[in-house]
XYZ file of C-alpha atoms in Angstrom:
374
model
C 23.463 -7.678 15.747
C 21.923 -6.460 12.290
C 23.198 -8.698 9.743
C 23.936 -6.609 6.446
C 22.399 -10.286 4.122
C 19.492 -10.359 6.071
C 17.948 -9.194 2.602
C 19.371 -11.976 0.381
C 19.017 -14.355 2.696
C 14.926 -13.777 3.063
C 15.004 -13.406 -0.674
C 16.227 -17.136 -0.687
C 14.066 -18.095 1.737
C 10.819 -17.034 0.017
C 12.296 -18.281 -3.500
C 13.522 -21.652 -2.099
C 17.230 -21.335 -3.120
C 18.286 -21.488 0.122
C 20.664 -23.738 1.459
C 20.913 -25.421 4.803
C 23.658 -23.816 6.484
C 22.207 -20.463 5.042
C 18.744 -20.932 6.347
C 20.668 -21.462 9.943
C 22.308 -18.121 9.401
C 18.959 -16.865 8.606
C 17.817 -18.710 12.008
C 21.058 -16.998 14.044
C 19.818 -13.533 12.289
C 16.290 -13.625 13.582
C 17.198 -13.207 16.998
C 18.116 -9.758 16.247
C 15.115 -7.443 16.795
C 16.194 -5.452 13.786
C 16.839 -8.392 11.497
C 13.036 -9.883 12.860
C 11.937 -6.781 11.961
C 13.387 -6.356 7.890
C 12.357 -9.841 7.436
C 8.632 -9.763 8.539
C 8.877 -6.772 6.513
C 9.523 -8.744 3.585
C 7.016 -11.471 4.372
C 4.054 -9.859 5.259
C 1.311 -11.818 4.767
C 0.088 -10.425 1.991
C 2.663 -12.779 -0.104
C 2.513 -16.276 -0.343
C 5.545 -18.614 0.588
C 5.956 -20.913 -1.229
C 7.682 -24.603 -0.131
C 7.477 -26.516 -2.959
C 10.730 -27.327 -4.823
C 13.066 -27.989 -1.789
C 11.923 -30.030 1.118
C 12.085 -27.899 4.277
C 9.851 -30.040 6.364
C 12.422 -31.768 7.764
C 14.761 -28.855 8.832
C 14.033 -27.696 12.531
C 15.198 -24.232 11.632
C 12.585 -23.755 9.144
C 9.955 -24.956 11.605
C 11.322 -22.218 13.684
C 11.382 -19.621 11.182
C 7.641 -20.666 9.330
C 6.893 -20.128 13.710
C 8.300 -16.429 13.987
C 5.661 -15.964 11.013
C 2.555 -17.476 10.917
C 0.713 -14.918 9.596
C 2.185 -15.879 6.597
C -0.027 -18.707 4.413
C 1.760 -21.477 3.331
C 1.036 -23.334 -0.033
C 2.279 -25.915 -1.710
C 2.449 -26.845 -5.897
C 2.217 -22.886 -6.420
C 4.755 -21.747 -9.447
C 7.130 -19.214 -7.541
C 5.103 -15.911 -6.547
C 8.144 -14.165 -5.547
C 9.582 -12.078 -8.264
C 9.299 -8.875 -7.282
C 12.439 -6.230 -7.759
C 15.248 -6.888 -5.385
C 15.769 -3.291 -5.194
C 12.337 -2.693 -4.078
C 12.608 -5.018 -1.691
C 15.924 -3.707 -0.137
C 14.361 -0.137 -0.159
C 11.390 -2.010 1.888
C 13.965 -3.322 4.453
C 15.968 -0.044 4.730
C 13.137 1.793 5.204
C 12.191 -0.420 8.663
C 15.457 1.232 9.611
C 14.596 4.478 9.261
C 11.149 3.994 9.998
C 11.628 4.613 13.728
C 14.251 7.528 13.145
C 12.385 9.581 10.388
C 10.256 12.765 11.886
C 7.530 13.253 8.501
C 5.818 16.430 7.870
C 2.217 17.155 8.998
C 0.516 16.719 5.377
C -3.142 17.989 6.375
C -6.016 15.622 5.552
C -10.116 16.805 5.602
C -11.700 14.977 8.730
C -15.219 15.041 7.107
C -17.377 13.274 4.462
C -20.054 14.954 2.461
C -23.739 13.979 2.359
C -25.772 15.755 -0.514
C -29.631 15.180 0.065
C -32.603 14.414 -2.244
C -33.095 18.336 -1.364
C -29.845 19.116 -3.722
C -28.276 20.358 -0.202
C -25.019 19.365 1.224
C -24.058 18.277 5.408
C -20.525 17.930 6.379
C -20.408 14.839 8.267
C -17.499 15.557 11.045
C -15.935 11.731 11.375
C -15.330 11.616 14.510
C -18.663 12.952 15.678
C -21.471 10.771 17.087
C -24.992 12.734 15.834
C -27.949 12.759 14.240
C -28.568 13.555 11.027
C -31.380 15.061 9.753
C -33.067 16.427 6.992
C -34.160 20.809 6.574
C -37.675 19.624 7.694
C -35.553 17.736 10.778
C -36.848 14.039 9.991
C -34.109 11.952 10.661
C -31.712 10.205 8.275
C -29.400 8.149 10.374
C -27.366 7.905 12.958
C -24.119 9.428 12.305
C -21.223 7.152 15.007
C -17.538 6.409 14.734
C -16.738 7.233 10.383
C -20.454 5.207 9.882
C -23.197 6.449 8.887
C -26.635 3.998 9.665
C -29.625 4.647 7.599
C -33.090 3.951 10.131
C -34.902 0.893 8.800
C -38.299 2.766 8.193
C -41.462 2.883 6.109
C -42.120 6.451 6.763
C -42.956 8.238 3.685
C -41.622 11.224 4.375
C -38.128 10.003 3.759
C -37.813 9.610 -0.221
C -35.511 10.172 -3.480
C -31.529 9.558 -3.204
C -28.409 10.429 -1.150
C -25.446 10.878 -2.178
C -22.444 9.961 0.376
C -18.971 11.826 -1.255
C -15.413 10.512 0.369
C -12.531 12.983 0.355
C -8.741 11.817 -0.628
C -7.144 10.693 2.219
C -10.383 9.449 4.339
C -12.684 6.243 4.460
C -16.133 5.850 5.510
C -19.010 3.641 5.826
C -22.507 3.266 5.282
C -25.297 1.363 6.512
C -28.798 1.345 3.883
C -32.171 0.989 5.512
C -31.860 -2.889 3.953
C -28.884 -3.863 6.589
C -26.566 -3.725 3.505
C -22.890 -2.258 4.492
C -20.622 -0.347 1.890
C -17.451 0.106 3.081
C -16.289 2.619 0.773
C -12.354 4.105 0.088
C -10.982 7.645 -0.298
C -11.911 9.329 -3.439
C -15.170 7.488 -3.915
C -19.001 8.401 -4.305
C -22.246 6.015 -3.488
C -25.561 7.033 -4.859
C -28.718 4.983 -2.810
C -32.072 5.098 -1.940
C -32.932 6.838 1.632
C -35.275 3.811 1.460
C -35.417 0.621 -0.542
C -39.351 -0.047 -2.087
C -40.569 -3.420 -0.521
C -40.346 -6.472 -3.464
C -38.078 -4.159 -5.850
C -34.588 -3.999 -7.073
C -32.219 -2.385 -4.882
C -29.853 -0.029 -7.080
C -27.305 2.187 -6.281
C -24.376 3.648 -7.826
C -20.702 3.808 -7.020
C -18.186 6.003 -8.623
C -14.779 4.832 -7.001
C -13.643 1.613 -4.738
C -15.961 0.052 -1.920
C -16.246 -3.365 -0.488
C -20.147 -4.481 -0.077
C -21.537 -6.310 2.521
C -25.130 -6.869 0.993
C -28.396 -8.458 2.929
C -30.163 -11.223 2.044
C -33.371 -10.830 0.168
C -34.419 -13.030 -2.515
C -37.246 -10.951 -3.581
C -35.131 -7.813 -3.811
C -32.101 -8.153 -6.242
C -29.188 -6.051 -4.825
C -27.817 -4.222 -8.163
C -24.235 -2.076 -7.987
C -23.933 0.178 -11.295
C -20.313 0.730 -11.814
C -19.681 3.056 -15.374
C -20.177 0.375 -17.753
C -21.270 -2.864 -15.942
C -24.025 -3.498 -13.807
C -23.270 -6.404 -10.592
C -26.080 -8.003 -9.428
C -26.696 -10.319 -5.909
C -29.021 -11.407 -3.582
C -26.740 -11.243 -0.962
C -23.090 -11.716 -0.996
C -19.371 -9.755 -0.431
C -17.517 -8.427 -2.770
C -14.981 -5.280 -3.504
C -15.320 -3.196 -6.369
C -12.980 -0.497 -7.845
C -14.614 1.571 -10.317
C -12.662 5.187 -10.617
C -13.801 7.299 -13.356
C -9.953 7.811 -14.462
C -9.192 3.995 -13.996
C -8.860 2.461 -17.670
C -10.587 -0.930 -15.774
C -13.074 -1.654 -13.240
C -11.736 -4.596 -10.653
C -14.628 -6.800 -9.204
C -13.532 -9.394 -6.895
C -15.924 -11.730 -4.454
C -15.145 -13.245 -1.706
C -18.343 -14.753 -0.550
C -21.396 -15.877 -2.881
C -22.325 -15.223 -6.143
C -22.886 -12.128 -8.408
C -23.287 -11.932 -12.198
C -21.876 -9.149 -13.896
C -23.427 -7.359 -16.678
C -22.784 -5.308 -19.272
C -25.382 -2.036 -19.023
C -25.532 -1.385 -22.737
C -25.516 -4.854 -23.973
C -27.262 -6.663 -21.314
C -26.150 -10.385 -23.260
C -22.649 -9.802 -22.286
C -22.455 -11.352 -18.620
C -20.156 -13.083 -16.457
C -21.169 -14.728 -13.255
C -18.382 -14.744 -10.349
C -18.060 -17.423 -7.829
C -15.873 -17.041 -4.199
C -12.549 -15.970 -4.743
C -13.067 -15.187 -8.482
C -12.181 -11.367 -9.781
C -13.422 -9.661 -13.122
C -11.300 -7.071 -14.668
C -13.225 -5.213 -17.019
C -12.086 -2.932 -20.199
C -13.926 0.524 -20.064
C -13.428 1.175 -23.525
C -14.532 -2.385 -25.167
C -16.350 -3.610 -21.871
C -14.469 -7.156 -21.750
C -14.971 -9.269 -18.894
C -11.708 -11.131 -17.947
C -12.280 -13.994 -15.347
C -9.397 -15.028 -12.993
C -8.612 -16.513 -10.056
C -7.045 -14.517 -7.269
C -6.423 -14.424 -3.490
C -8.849 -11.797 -1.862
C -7.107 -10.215 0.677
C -5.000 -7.910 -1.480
C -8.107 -6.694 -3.265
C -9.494 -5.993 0.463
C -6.548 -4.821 2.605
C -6.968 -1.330 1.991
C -10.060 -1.244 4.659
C -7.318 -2.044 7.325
C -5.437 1.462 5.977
C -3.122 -1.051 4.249
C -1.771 -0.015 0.640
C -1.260 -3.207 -1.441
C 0.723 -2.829 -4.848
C 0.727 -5.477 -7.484
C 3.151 -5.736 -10.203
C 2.174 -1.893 -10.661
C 3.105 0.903 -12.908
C 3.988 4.088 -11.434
C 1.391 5.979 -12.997
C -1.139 3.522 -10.914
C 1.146 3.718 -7.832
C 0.823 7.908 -8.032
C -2.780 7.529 -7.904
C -3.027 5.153 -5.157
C -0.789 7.534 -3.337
C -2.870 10.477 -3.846
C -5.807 9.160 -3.318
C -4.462 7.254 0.139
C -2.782 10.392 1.741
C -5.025 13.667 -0.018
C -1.743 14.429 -1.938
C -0.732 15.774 -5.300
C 1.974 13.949 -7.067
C 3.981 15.755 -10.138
C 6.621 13.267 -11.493
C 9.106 14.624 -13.432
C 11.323 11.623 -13.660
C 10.432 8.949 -16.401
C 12.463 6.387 -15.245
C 9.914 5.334 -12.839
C 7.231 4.858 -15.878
C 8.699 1.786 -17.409
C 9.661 -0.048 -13.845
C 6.889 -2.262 -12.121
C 6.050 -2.333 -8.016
C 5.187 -4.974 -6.053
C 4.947 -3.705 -2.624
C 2.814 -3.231 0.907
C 2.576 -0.261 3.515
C 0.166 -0.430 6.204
C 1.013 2.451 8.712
C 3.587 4.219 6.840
C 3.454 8.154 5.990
C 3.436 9.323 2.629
C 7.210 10.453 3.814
C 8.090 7.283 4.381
C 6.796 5.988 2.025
C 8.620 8.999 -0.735
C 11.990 7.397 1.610
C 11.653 3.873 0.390
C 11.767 5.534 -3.735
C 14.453 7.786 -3.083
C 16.476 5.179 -1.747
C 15.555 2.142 -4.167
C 16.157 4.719 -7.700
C 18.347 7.649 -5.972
C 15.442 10.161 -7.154
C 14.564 13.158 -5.121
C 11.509 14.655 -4.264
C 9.911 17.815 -1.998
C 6.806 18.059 -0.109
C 5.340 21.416 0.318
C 1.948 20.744 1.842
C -0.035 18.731 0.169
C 2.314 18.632 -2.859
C 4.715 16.461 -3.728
C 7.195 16.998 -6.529
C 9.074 13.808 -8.128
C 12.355 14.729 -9.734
């Protein structure tokens, strides 16, 4: 049977101000698909649960409960992560209810990427095409297979200047570069590259936007990402990098190897990043701020999943847009001094316009691709 504290009771779980007999309630709950369901809701694994402060390890119903979740990733000696708006939260939970109930609008998204050539000409790329592309004179770029498209590892000369790979709103895509390097890159973004890398030289491209790199190993061939104002440079490593042109800050985080960051016009301002390790850097005065952060959140959104962090609305509207191929007008300016701390992973933007309406009693109409915030 749904159990209407379900809510306040996972809030106390994840805060540690639970009590005994309440984290058996919370054990009685969890048998209820529904209340399985709100909960997990609350603890995706995203957020860290934290155990330090009350000793559960001797409680057989938190065994039982840490079981039900495991996704989750336990620390200990953290300061409490969990401080995000209860009303959010409940929004989060009433919106699993409705989740299953709610029929959303079609809201149309474009089902192609755009490849402009050395040539100055543009292909549609079709995602869900297998082909191969080629150029006007029919050599052949790639391999075109399943949203990827897979540059041919080749010396032949014909095949020279820079693509150009352009991601719609609403759409992801990857590429492969004739090194082996990967760049996974998100809706709304742009990658500038070689057709072919010279032998013994830097490799450079350009991103306007958010991709995650996946770069091959070659110590005699610096891998260099220019991002606006900051150059990143590796031999071969991972790392995700958010660089929209109407983004006050560029986000670098690594999760495997080393890069150094560096500032294009003042090449003596640098910061090198280690695993784990994110740079947020200040357009306007190019400041590199070092901190230490958990990946995954920084990563997620190449699963589909929408990760929001202590965020502002204004940020949250262009997530949004950029996610779904929307347009967002807000009209109510209530929402611009609250902050969001919040996942969605296969929600619809409808859903997701449920979980505000019901958290700040706003209203809102979709007509298309527009949405209108009252």
């Amino acid at each position: 049977m749904y159990n209407p504290d379900i809510v306040v009771l996972s809030e106390k779980f994840l805060s540690n101000t639970i009590t005994d007999s309440e984290l058996k309630n919370l054990e009685l709950a969890l048998e209820d698909a529904t209340n399985l369901g709100i909960f997990k809701s609350i603890v995706k694994d995203d957020y860290l649960l934290i155990t330090d402060g009350v000793d559960f390890n001797g409680l057989a119903s938190f065994e039982r409960i840490k079981g039900r979740i495991s996704p989750v990733r336990f620390q200990q000696k953290l300061k409490p992560y969990f401080k995000y708006a209860a009303i959010f939260i409940i929004a989060l939970s009433l919106g699993f209810l409705i989740k299953s109930q709610w029929k959303s609008p079609v809201v149309e998204v474009s089902n192609f990427v755009e490849l402009e050539l050395e040539d100055g000409s543009i292909q549609r790329l079709v995602l869900s095409q297998t082909d191969t592309v080629r150029t006007k004179a029919q050599s052949i770029i790639g391999i075109l297979n399943n949203g990827r498209l897979t540059y041919q590892n080749t010396s032949n000369s014909k095949l020279t200047g820079y693509n150009i790979i352009r991601i719609p709103y609403g759409q992801q895509f990857k590429v492969q570069l004739s090194d082996g390097s990967i760049a996974h890159l998100n809706a709304g973004s742009s990658l500038k590259y070689p057709v072919r890398f010279s032998k013994d030289k830097k490799r450079i491209v350009s991103l306007s936007g958010e991709a995650f790199f996946d770069v091959a190993k070659n110590a005699n061939s610096p891998f260099i990402v220019e991002s606006i104002v900051q150059n990143i440079e590796v031999l071969g490593t991972q790392f995700n990098v958010s660089a929209y042109p109407d983004d006050d800050i560029i986000i670098t985080t690594l999760t495997e190897g080393a890069i150094k960051l560096t500032e294009i016009m003042n090449p003596q301002n640098s910061m090198v990043l280690k695993p784990n390790e994110q740079a947020i850097t200040n357009k306007s005065k190019v400041q590199f701020n070092k901190t230490q952060v958990r990946t995954n959140p920084f990563t997620s959104w190449m699963d589909g999943s929408l990760v929001f962090k202590d965020d502002d609305f204004e940020t949250i509207i262009k997530k949004l847009q950029r996610k779904y191929d929307v347009k967002i007008e807000n009209n109510n300016t209530k929402l611009l001094t609250q902050k969001f701390t919040a996942r969605f992973d296969t929600e619809t933007i409808e859903q997701v316009m449920q979980y505000f309406k019901i958290s700040y009693e706003l209203e809102y109409t979709i007509k298309g691709n527009k949405i209108r915030i009252e």
